[in-house]
Amino acid sequence: MLEFEIVEEGQGKLIQPPDIEAFREWNRQKPKALVDKLMTEQEAISRFVHDGDYLATELYGTVRCPMSLTREIIRQGKKDLRIAGQGVLELDLLLAAGLVKQVEITYIGLEVYGVSSALRRAVESGQVEVVSDWSNGAIAWRFKAAAMGVPFIPVRSMLGSDTLKSSAAKVVKCPFTGQKVALLPALIVDVALIHVHRADRYGNAQIEGISGFAFELARAAKRLIISAEEIVPTEEIRRYPDRTIIPYFLVDAVVHAPFGSHPGEMCYCYARDEDIIREWAESSQTEEGAKAFLEKYVYSVRNHQEYLEKIGWERLEKLREKAEKRR
Amino acid sequence: MAARNYNLTELMICVASRLMPDSTTVFIGTGIPMLAAALAQKLHAPNLIPIFEFGGIGATLEELPLAVGEYNTFRKALAASGICDIMETATRGFIEYGFLGGAQIDPYGNLNSTVIGDYRRPKVRLPGSGGANDVGSLCWRTIIIMRHDRRRFVEKVDFITTPGYLWGPGAREAVGLPKGSGPYRVVTNLALLGFDEETKRMKLLATHPGITVQDVIENTGFELIIPDKVEQTEPPTEEELRVLREEIDPRGLYISKG
């Protein structure tokens, strides 16, 4: 028999070691009854996000992203958060608001607008600790392992790189073939936020377009908050159950959030609001600019409804028209 | 017909686009690869299959995507799946070309997009791997697109975010990376480069119009392999430039940067 030999170990800390037995126990006690979970952003965040939580968001900050929930976290000042860093705008805002303590990073940047100034300030000053680096595939696979209910998953990414050395992965020789593979520890997060196209009051949720890593993250979280563009009757869900990517028992809270991804986009619903995304890219270059942006778009409004009114319905309607034209 | 007035970004896009054959799968990241893929689809490769990390497979690139998950990455596409499926598709050997950028590159095509300086006390904290490591690990051939200067083309990168040929022949296989995969071309604003079969070190293939071999050497921080015969890149054609400027990037988001 071939040995299960550890060839190399990443030096990154594992800040959320997977406990798959505890996860099973946790999931067992989650209610299986169809109970109404519809609530406001304020209630969902205050009940299900705690200081020090390990938090993950999906998809990316400019695409189907739970921005109304993110802004509410900032308003409530949930602090010392640990995050899996696969993000654009949402993680940038949390970093700029000073609410993040540790990050397991894959990519935090502004895509077309370049590097994230908020990340640079936070990391280069030592305010935020980068505990490990991973690839995008690796973080998604870590959620997948958690979703499978197993403690790790073998993959062929990251081998031979400093990304692996800075992660908490281990390289082993496969006991069946002798092939070297990277083992990634499952990542079970305390709380996940996912924005969807539609959900019912119980949390049965459906997504259109690419699914990113919603399937995996929803199953890798102890608590899950769903925000949805549209709340539909359960009969609607039952008509096309094949479209349900997240069944209700995974979900703790359902928030009705039209334009919940704004200034990001929501495919088939509305386009991204380029001016505001650019405004963040520019103003976040300085700490004062970032604070001013947060004041303008987050702290100065009490809730998502007020945010939308501030943005203006006419402007939002144009984003809808733009998406409609592109179909 | 060859055009006269073009900038180096436009030239890089055209050179990259010509490296994309029709009816092949290409893994596309943000920026120049998106423009190159769109150009290829509109000109010589109508059945090019662009693949985007968050799930888009086979999009028709009519408008430029501004993010790797946005609608244009799966507009009029053949499939819209998710990141695990895409990365697993690459793991199974379905994706021929992967396009990458980076802040630093070394002679073996190892790429850094994580930190400048020490990892623990970085001078500059860059965004991190994103999908780059997966692309560079799992696609058959990676094509790197970068600006060419001595700060970027260095003997040793500060951090290997994405593996090239690591330390030389056989290294990728030795660490467990897929057999027969690795860097294939490097497209810069000065030249088109490849990798020597034997040593796996970077080799000059062609210089762009108006650029000499000496220019390339002076802007490279390590010893390049210079073959006896160095080709010259074909400049962009009028047609390439017209499509690029009028149809692909009419707002000049990328190409106006020169």
Coordinates of C-alpha atoms in Angstrom, one line a residue, chain B residues 51-226:
Chain B
I51 CA -14.5 30.9 -20.8
F52 CA -14.8 33.1 -17.7
E53 CA -14.0 32.0 -14.2
F54 CA -17.4 32.6 -12.6
G55 CA -19.3 30.5 -15.1
G56 CA -19.6 32.0 -18.6
I57 CA -18.9 29.6 -21.4
G58 CA -19.0 30.6 -25.1
A59 CA -20.3 34.2 -24.8
T60 CA -20.7 36.3 -27.9
L61 CA -18.5 39.3 -27.0
E62 CA -20.5 42.1 -28.5
E63 CA -19.9 44.5 -25.6
L64 CA -16.8 44.6 -23.4
P65 CA -17.2 43.0 -20.0
L66 CA -15.9 45.2 -17.2
A67 CA -15.8 42.3 -14.6
V68 CA -15.1 38.6 -14.9
G69 CA -18.7 37.8 -13.6
E70 CA -20.7 40.5 -15.4
Y71 CA -23.5 39.8 -17.9
N72 CA -21.3 40.2 -21.0
T73 CA -19.2 37.2 -19.9
F74 CA -22.3 35.0 -20.5
R75 CA -24.4 37.1 -22.9
K76 CA -25.6 34.9 -25.8
A77 CA -23.4 32.2 -24.3
L78 CA -23.7 28.4 -24.6
A79 CA -23.7 27.8 -20.9
A80 CA -23.7 29.7 -17.6
S81 CA -22.4 27.5 -14.8
G82 CA -20.2 28.4 -11.7
I83 CA -16.6 28.7 -10.6
C84 CA -16.1 25.1 -9.4
D85 CA -17.4 23.8 -12.8
I86 CA -15.0 26.1 -14.7
M87 CA -12.0 25.3 -12.7
E88 CA -12.8 21.6 -12.8
T89 CA -13.2 21.8 -16.6
A90 CA -9.7 23.3 -16.7
T91 CA -8.4 20.5 -14.4
R92 CA -9.8 17.9 -16.7
G93 CA -7.9 19.3 -19.6
F94 CA -10.6 21.0 -21.6
I95 CA -9.1 24.5 -21.7
E96 CA -6.4 25.0 -24.2
Y97 CA -5.3 28.6 -23.6
G98 CA -5.3 30.8 -20.5
F99 CA -4.5 34.5 -20.6
L100 CA -2.8 36.1 -17.7
G101 CA -1.2 39.4 -16.6
G102 CA 0.9 40.2 -13.6
A103 CA 3.1 42.8 -11.9
Q104 CA 6.3 40.8 -12.3
I105 CA 7.6 38.0 -14.4
D106 CA 10.8 36.0 -14.3
P107 CA 12.7 34.0 -17.0
Y108 CA 10.6 30.9 -16.4
G109 CA 7.3 32.7 -16.8
N110 CA 6.6 32.7 -13.0
L111 CA 4.2 35.5 -12.2
N112 CA 3.6 37.7 -9.3
S113 CA 0.4 39.5 -8.6
T114 CA 0.4 39.3 -4.8
V115 CA 3.0 41.5 -3.1
I116 CA 5.9 43.8 -3.9
G117 CA 8.5 43.4 -1.2
D118 CA 8.4 41.1 1.7
Y119 CA 5.2 39.0 2.0
R120 CA 4.8 39.7 5.7
R121 CA 5.6 43.4 5.5
P122 CA 4.7 44.2 1.9
K123 CA 5.7 47.4 0.3
V124 CA 2.7 47.1 -2.0
R125 CA -0.1 44.7 -1.3
L126 CA -1.5 43.7 -4.7
P127 CA -5.0 42.1 -5.2
G128 CA -3.7 38.5 -5.0
S129 CA -4.1 35.4 -7.2
G130 CA -7.7 35.6 -8.0
G131 CA -8.2 33.0 -10.7
A132 CA -4.6 33.5 -12.0
N133 CA -3.0 30.6 -10.2
D134 CA -5.8 28.2 -11.3
V135 CA -5.4 29.4 -14.9
G136 CA -1.7 29.1 -14.9
S137 CA -1.8 25.7 -13.2
L138 CA -4.6 24.1 -15.2
C139 CA -4.8 25.3 -18.8
W140 CA -2.6 23.7 -21.4
R141 CA -0.9 26.8 -22.6
T142 CA -0.8 30.1 -20.8
I143 CA -0.3 33.4 -22.7
I144 CA 0.9 36.3 -20.6
I145 CA 0.2 39.9 -21.5
M146 CA 2.4 42.5 -19.8
R147 CA 4.1 45.9 -20.1
H148 CA 7.8 45.4 -20.8
D149 CA 10.3 47.1 -18.5
R150 CA 13.1 46.1 -16.0
R151 CA 10.8 46.5 -13.0
R152 CA 8.4 43.9 -14.4
F153 CA 10.8 41.6 -16.2
V154 CA 13.0 40.5 -13.2
E155 CA 15.5 37.7 -12.5
K156 CA 13.4 36.6 -9.5
V157 CA 9.9 37.6 -8.7
D158 CA 9.1 38.7 -5.1
F159 CA 6.4 36.1 -4.9
I160 CA 5.3 33.3 -7.2
T161 CA 1.5 33.8 -7.4
T162 CA 1.2 31.7 -10.5
P163 CA 3.6 29.0 -11.5
G164 CA 5.4 29.2 -14.8
Y165 CA 8.1 26.6 -15.4
L166 CA 9.2 27.3 -11.8
W167 CA 12.9 26.5 -11.8
G168 CA 13.2 24.9 -15.2
P169 CA 12.6 21.7 -17.2
G170 CA 10.5 19.0 -15.4
A171 CA 9.7 21.3 -12.4
R172 CA 6.0 21.6 -13.1
E173 CA 5.6 17.8 -13.3
A174 CA 7.8 17.4 -10.2
V175 CA 5.5 19.5 -8.0
G176 CA 2.4 17.7 -9.4
L177 CA 1.2 20.2 -12.0
P178 CA -0.5 18.8 -15.1
K179 CA 1.9 17.2 -17.5
G180 CA 2.6 19.1 -20.7
S181 CA 1.2 22.4 -19.4
G182 CA 2.9 25.8 -18.9
P183 CA 3.6 29.2 -20.3
Y184 CA 3.5 29.5 -24.1
R185 CA 3.8 33.1 -25.2
V186 CA 4.4 36.5 -23.6
V187 CA 2.9 39.5 -25.4
T188 CA 4.4 42.9 -24.4
N189 CA 4.4 46.4 -25.8
L190 CA 7.8 45.7 -27.3
A191 CA 7.9 42.1 -28.4
L192 CA 6.4 38.7 -28.7
L193 CA 8.3 36.1 -26.7
G194 CA 8.2 32.4 -26.1
F195 CA 10.0 29.7 -24.1
D196 CA 12.9 27.6 -25.1
E197 CA 12.0 23.9 -25.4
E198 CA 15.1 22.7 -23.6
T199 CA 15.8 25.2 -20.8
K200 CA 12.2 26.5 -20.4
R201 CA 13.7 30.1 -20.3
M202 CA 12.1 33.0 -22.0
K203 CA 13.1 33.5 -25.6
L204 CA 12.5 36.5 -28.0
L205 CA 10.5 35.5 -31.0
A206 CA 9.6 38.8 -32.7
T207 CA 10.0 42.5 -32.1
H208 CA 7.2 45.0 -32.8
P209 CA 7.6 47.6 -35.6
G210 CA 10.1 50.2 -34.7
I211 CA 11.5 48.2 -31.8
T212 CA 15.0 46.8 -31.9
V213 CA 16.4 43.6 -30.3
Q214 CA 18.5 46.0 -28.2
D215 CA 15.5 47.8 -27.0
V216 CA 14.0 44.5 -25.7
I217 CA 17.3 43.5 -24.1
E218 CA 17.6 46.8 -22.3
N219 CA 14.1 46.6 -20.9
T220 CA 14.5 43.1 -19.6
G221 CA 16.0 42.5 -16.2
F222 CA 17.3 39.1 -17.0
E223 CA 19.2 37.3 -19.7
L224 CA 16.9 36.6 -22.6
I225 CA 17.5 33.9 -25.2
I226 CA 18.0 35.7 -28.5

